């Protein structure tokens, strides 16, 4: 029979810095557990900008937040490792028990053989959980591909502007005669000849 899993989630490392107020200690505990600044502010009864001010201006508060977050990430990582060990025991028990239905035994065996690290020998535990500072923001998980910029459209030439061909004539009397639909005598435009 498996022993019950004991989690230390209810026991949070006390914040030892005596310079912190009770509201700051409550905010640190909330932030370490992954709550947003807004949620942490509501729990502590302060405004969210107050928390940002504490982070910017009080080094002891900022250090306490970072320490609490890394301790909580380590606690979660230990819990995941313990659960992975329990899961292995459960799979072992399912395969060994003769009373387990064949379909369940087959699915259990396939779950083991088709795990992500199946080509490699041995069982691989999950990767360590990153602390909240190391985790990428949820918005950055899959960055959208930026559309290719369209080539710049040619700027229209004013009818009375000098022709870009360098003839010294107005555009409407030279190269732009065809574009503007103005009839030009061959003597006036040598290109029209």
Short mmCIF file of N, CA and C in Angstrom, two decimals, residues 54-138:
data_model
loop_
_atom_site.label_atom_id
_atom_site.label_comp_id
_atom_site.label_asym_id
_atom_site.label_seq_id
_atom_site.Cartn_x
_atom_site.Cartn_y
_atom_site.Cartn_z
N UNK A 54 7.43 49.51 -3.97
CA UNK A 54 8.27 48.75 -3.04
C UNK A 54 9.39 48.03 -3.79
N UNK A 55 9.05 47.43 -4.93
CA UNK A 55 10.05 46.68 -5.70
C UNK A 55 11.14 47.61 -6.20
N UNK A 56 10.76 48.82 -6.64
CA UNK A 56 11.74 49.77 -7.19
C UNK A 56 12.59 50.42 -6.12
N UNK A 57 11.99 50.72 -4.96
CA UNK A 57 12.70 51.57 -4.00
C UNK A 57 13.21 50.85 -2.76
N UNK A 58 12.73 49.63 -2.51
CA UNK A 58 13.15 48.93 -1.30
C UNK A 58 13.88 47.63 -1.67
N UNK A 59 15.21 47.65 -1.64
CA UNK A 59 15.97 46.46 -2.02
C UNK A 59 15.65 45.24 -1.16
N UNK A 60 15.39 45.44 0.14
CA UNK A 60 15.08 44.31 1.02
C UNK A 60 13.79 43.62 0.59
N UNK A 61 12.80 44.41 0.16
CA UNK A 61 11.55 43.83 -0.31
C UNK A 61 11.76 43.05 -1.59
N UNK A 62 12.50 43.62 -2.52
CA UNK A 62 12.75 42.95 -3.80
C UNK A 62 13.51 41.63 -3.58
N UNK A 63 14.51 41.65 -2.73
CA UNK A 63 15.28 40.43 -2.44
C UNK A 63 14.40 39.39 -1.78
N UNK A 64 13.54 39.83 -0.87
CA UNK A 64 12.65 38.88 -0.18
C UNK A 64 11.68 38.24 -1.17
N UNK A 65 11.18 39.01 -2.14
CA UNK A 65 10.28 38.45 -3.16
C UNK A 65 11.01 37.40 -3.97
N UNK A 66 12.22 37.74 -4.44
CA UNK A 66 12.98 36.80 -5.28
C UNK A 66 13.33 35.53 -4.51
N UNK A 67 13.70 35.67 -3.24
CA UNK A 67 14.04 34.51 -2.43
C UNK A 67 12.82 33.62 -2.21
N UNK A 68 11.68 34.24 -1.90
CA UNK A 68 10.46 33.46 -1.66
C UNK A 68 10.02 32.75 -2.94
N UNK A 69 10.17 33.41 -4.08
CA UNK A 69 9.77 32.77 -5.35
C UNK A 69 10.67 31.58 -5.67
N UNK A 70 11.97 31.72 -5.45
CA UNK A 70 12.86 30.59 -5.74
C UNK A 70 12.62 29.44 -4.76
N UNK A 71 12.33 29.74 -3.49
CA UNK A 71 12.04 28.68 -2.51
C UNK A 71 10.75 27.95 -2.88
N UNK A 72 9.74 28.70 -3.33
CA UNK A 72 8.49 28.07 -3.70
C UNK A 72 8.66 27.21 -4.96
N UNK A 73 9.47 27.69 -5.92
CA UNK A 73 9.74 26.90 -7.13
C UNK A 73 10.46 25.61 -6.76
N UNK A 74 11.39 25.67 -5.82
CA UNK A 74 12.10 24.45 -5.38
C UNK A 74 11.13 23.50 -4.68
N UNK A 75 10.21 24.05 -3.90
CA UNK A 75 9.21 23.22 -3.21
C UNK A 75 8.30 22.52 -4.22
N UNK A 76 7.88 23.24 -5.26
CA UNK A 76 7.05 22.63 -6.30
C UNK A 76 7.82 21.56 -7.05
N UNK A 77 9.10 21.82 -7.32
CA UNK A 77 9.92 20.85 -8.04
C UNK A 77 10.05 19.55 -7.23
N UNK A 78 10.25 19.68 -5.92
CA UNK A 78 10.31 18.50 -5.06
C UNK A 78 8.99 17.73 -5.10
N UNK A 79 7.87 18.46 -5.08
CA UNK A 79 6.57 17.81 -5.13
C UNK A 79 6.36 17.06 -6.44
N UNK A 80 6.80 17.65 -7.55
CA UNK A 80 6.67 16.99 -8.86
C UNK A 80 7.50 15.71 -8.88
N UNK A 81 8.70 15.77 -8.35
CA UNK A 81 9.55 14.58 -8.32
C UNK A 81 8.92 13.47 -7.47
N UNK A 82 8.32 13.86 -6.36
CA UNK A 82 7.67 12.87 -5.50
C UNK A 82 6.47 12.26 -6.21
N UNK A 83 5.69 13.09 -6.91
CA UNK A 83 4.54 12.58 -7.64
C UNK A 83 4.98 11.66 -8.79
N UNK A 84 6.09 12.00 -9.45
CA UNK A 84 6.59 11.15 -10.53
C UNK A 84 6.99 9.78 -9.99
N UNK A 85 7.61 9.75 -8.81
CA UNK A 85 7.98 8.47 -8.21
C UNK A 85 6.73 7.67 -7.86
N UNK A 86 5.70 8.33 -7.34
CA UNK A 86 4.45 7.64 -7.02
C UNK A 86 3.78 7.11 -8.30
N UNK A 87 3.84 7.90 -9.36
CA UNK A 87 3.23 7.46 -10.62
C UNK A 87 3.92 6.21 -11.15
N UNK A 88 5.24 6.15 -11.01
CA UNK A 88 5.96 4.96 -11.44
C UNK A 88 5.53 3.73 -10.64
N UNK A 89 5.37 3.92 -9.34
CA UNK A 89 4.91 2.80 -8.51
C UNK A 89 3.51 2.35 -8.92
N UNK A 90 2.65 3.30 -9.24
CA UNK A 90 1.29 2.95 -9.66
C UNK A 90 1.32 2.16 -10.96
N UNK A 91 2.14 2.60 -11.93
CA UNK A 91 2.25 1.87 -13.19
C UNK A 91 2.80 0.46 -12.95
N UNK A 92 3.76 0.36 -12.07
CA UNK A 92 4.34 -0.95 -11.74
C UNK A 92 3.27 -1.87 -11.15
N UNK A 93 2.48 -1.33 -10.22
CA UNK A 93 1.43 -2.13 -9.58
C UNK A 93 0.38 -2.57 -10.59
N UNK A 94 0.02 -1.68 -11.53
CA UNK A 94 -0.98 -2.04 -12.54
C UNK A 94 -0.48 -3.18 -13.44
N UNK A 95 0.80 -3.14 -13.79
CA UNK A 95 1.34 -4.18 -14.66
C UNK A 95 1.51 -5.51 -13.91
N UNK A 96 1.82 -5.46 -12.63
CA UNK A 96 2.06 -6.66 -11.87
C UNK A 96 0.79 -7.36 -11.39
N UNK A 97 -0.27 -6.59 -11.22
CA UNK A 97 -1.50 -7.14 -10.67
C UNK A 97 -2.22 -7.98 -11.74
N UNK A 98 -2.46 -9.24 -11.43
CA UNK A 98 -3.10 -10.15 -12.37
C UNK A 98 -4.56 -9.76 -12.60
N UNK A 99 -5.18 -9.16 -11.62
CA UNK A 99 -6.59 -8.80 -11.74
C UNK A 99 -6.82 -7.53 -12.58
N UNK A 100 -5.75 -6.86 -12.96
CA UNK A 100 -5.90 -5.67 -13.81
C UNK A 100 -6.41 -6.11 -15.18
N UNK A 101 -7.47 -5.50 -15.69
CA UNK A 101 -7.99 -5.88 -17.00
C UNK A 101 -6.91 -5.75 -18.08
N UNK A 102 -6.91 -6.65 -19.06
CA UNK A 102 -5.89 -6.61 -20.11
C UNK A 102 -5.82 -5.26 -20.84
N UNK A 103 -6.96 -4.63 -21.07
CA UNK A 103 -6.95 -3.34 -21.78
C UNK A 103 -6.20 -2.29 -20.96
N UNK A 104 -6.40 -2.30 -19.64
CA UNK A 104 -5.71 -1.34 -18.77
C UNK A 104 -4.22 -1.64 -18.75
N UNK A 105 -3.87 -2.91 -18.68
CA UNK A 105 -2.45 -3.28 -18.68
C UNK A 105 -1.78 -2.86 -19.98
N UNK A 106 -2.50 -3.06 -21.11
CA UNK A 106 -1.95 -2.67 -22.40
C UNK A 106 -1.74 -1.16 -22.46
N UNK A 107 -2.74 -0.39 -22.02
CA UNK A 107 -2.60 1.07 -22.02
C UNK A 107 -1.48 1.53 -21.11
N UNK A 108 -1.31 0.85 -19.98
CA UNK A 108 -0.22 1.18 -19.05
C UNK A 108 1.13 0.92 -19.71
N UNK A 109 1.24 -0.24 -20.36
CA UNK A 109 2.51 -0.56 -21.03
C UNK A 109 2.80 0.43 -22.14
N UNK A 110 1.78 0.79 -22.92
CA UNK A 110 1.99 1.77 -23.99
C UNK A 110 2.36 3.14 -23.45
N UNK A 111 1.76 3.51 -22.32
CA UNK A 111 2.10 4.80 -21.71
C UNK A 111 3.57 4.84 -21.32
N UNK A 112 4.08 3.70 -20.88
CA UNK A 112 5.50 3.65 -20.50
C UNK A 112 6.38 3.65 -21.74
N UNK A 113 6.02 2.83 -22.73
CA UNK A 113 6.87 2.71 -23.92
C UNK A 113 6.82 3.94 -24.82
N UNK A 114 5.72 4.66 -24.80
CA UNK A 114 5.58 5.81 -25.68
C UNK A 114 5.83 7.14 -24.97
N UNK A 115 6.49 7.10 -23.84
CA UNK A 115 6.80 8.35 -23.15
C UNK A 115 7.77 9.16 -24.01
N UNK A 116 7.90 10.45 -23.79
CA UNK A 116 8.73 11.29 -24.66
C UNK A 116 10.18 10.84 -24.76
N UNK A 117 10.73 10.21 -23.72
CA UNK A 117 12.14 9.82 -23.73
C UNK A 117 12.31 8.34 -24.06
N UNK A 118 11.35 7.74 -24.77
CA UNK A 118 11.37 6.30 -25.00
C UNK A 118 12.67 5.79 -25.65
N UNK A 119 13.29 6.50 -26.60
CA UNK A 119 14.51 5.94 -27.18
C UNK A 119 15.68 5.87 -26.20
N UNK A 120 15.66 6.71 -25.19
CA UNK A 120 16.78 6.76 -24.24
C UNK A 120 16.57 5.75 -23.13
N UNK A 121 17.63 5.12 -22.64
CA UNK A 121 17.46 4.16 -21.55
C UNK A 121 17.13 4.88 -20.24
N UNK A 122 16.40 4.20 -19.40
CA UNK A 122 16.08 4.75 -18.08
C UNK A 122 14.87 5.64 -18.11
N UNK A 123 14.37 5.92 -16.95
CA UNK A 123 13.20 6.78 -16.82
C UNK A 123 13.67 8.18 -16.48
N UNK A 124 13.15 9.17 -17.20
CA UNK A 124 13.56 10.56 -16.99
C UNK A 124 12.49 11.30 -16.21
N UNK A 125 12.92 11.93 -15.16
CA UNK A 125 11.99 12.73 -14.38
C UNK A 125 11.69 14.03 -15.12
N UNK A 126 10.60 14.68 -14.78
CA UNK A 126 10.29 15.95 -15.44
C UNK A 126 11.39 16.97 -15.21
N UNK A 127 11.51 17.90 -16.14
CA UNK A 127 12.52 18.94 -16.00
C UNK A 127 12.16 19.81 -14.81
N UNK A 128 13.16 20.42 -14.17
CA UNK A 128 12.86 21.26 -13.00
C UNK A 128 11.95 22.42 -13.38
N UNK A 129 11.14 22.81 -12.42
CA UNK A 129 10.25 23.95 -12.63
C UNK A 129 11.06 25.22 -12.48
N UNK A 130 10.86 26.14 -13.41
CA UNK A 130 11.58 27.41 -13.35
C UNK A 130 10.92 28.33 -12.34
N UNK A 131 11.73 29.19 -11.80
CA UNK A 131 11.16 30.19 -10.90
C UNK A 131 10.36 31.18 -11.75
N UNK A 132 9.44 31.93 -11.15
CA UNK A 132 8.62 32.86 -11.93
C UNK A 132 9.43 33.87 -12.73
N UNK A 133 10.65 34.24 -12.25
CA UNK A 133 11.45 35.19 -13.02
C UNK A 133 12.01 34.54 -14.27
N UNK A 134 12.29 33.23 -14.23
CA UNK A 134 12.89 32.56 -15.37
C UNK A 134 11.85 32.13 -16.39
N UNK A 135 10.59 32.06 -16.01
CA UNK A 135 9.56 31.62 -16.94
C UNK A 135 9.25 32.72 -17.93
N UNK A 136 9.09 32.33 -19.21
CA UNK A 136 8.69 33.35 -20.17
C UNK A 136 7.24 33.74 -19.93
N UNK A 137 6.89 34.98 -20.22
CA UNK A 137 5.50 35.36 -20.08
C UNK A 137 4.61 34.52 -20.98
N UNK A 138 3.37 34.34 -20.56
CA UNK A 138 2.46 33.49 -21.34
C UNK A 138 2.24 34.03 -22.73
#
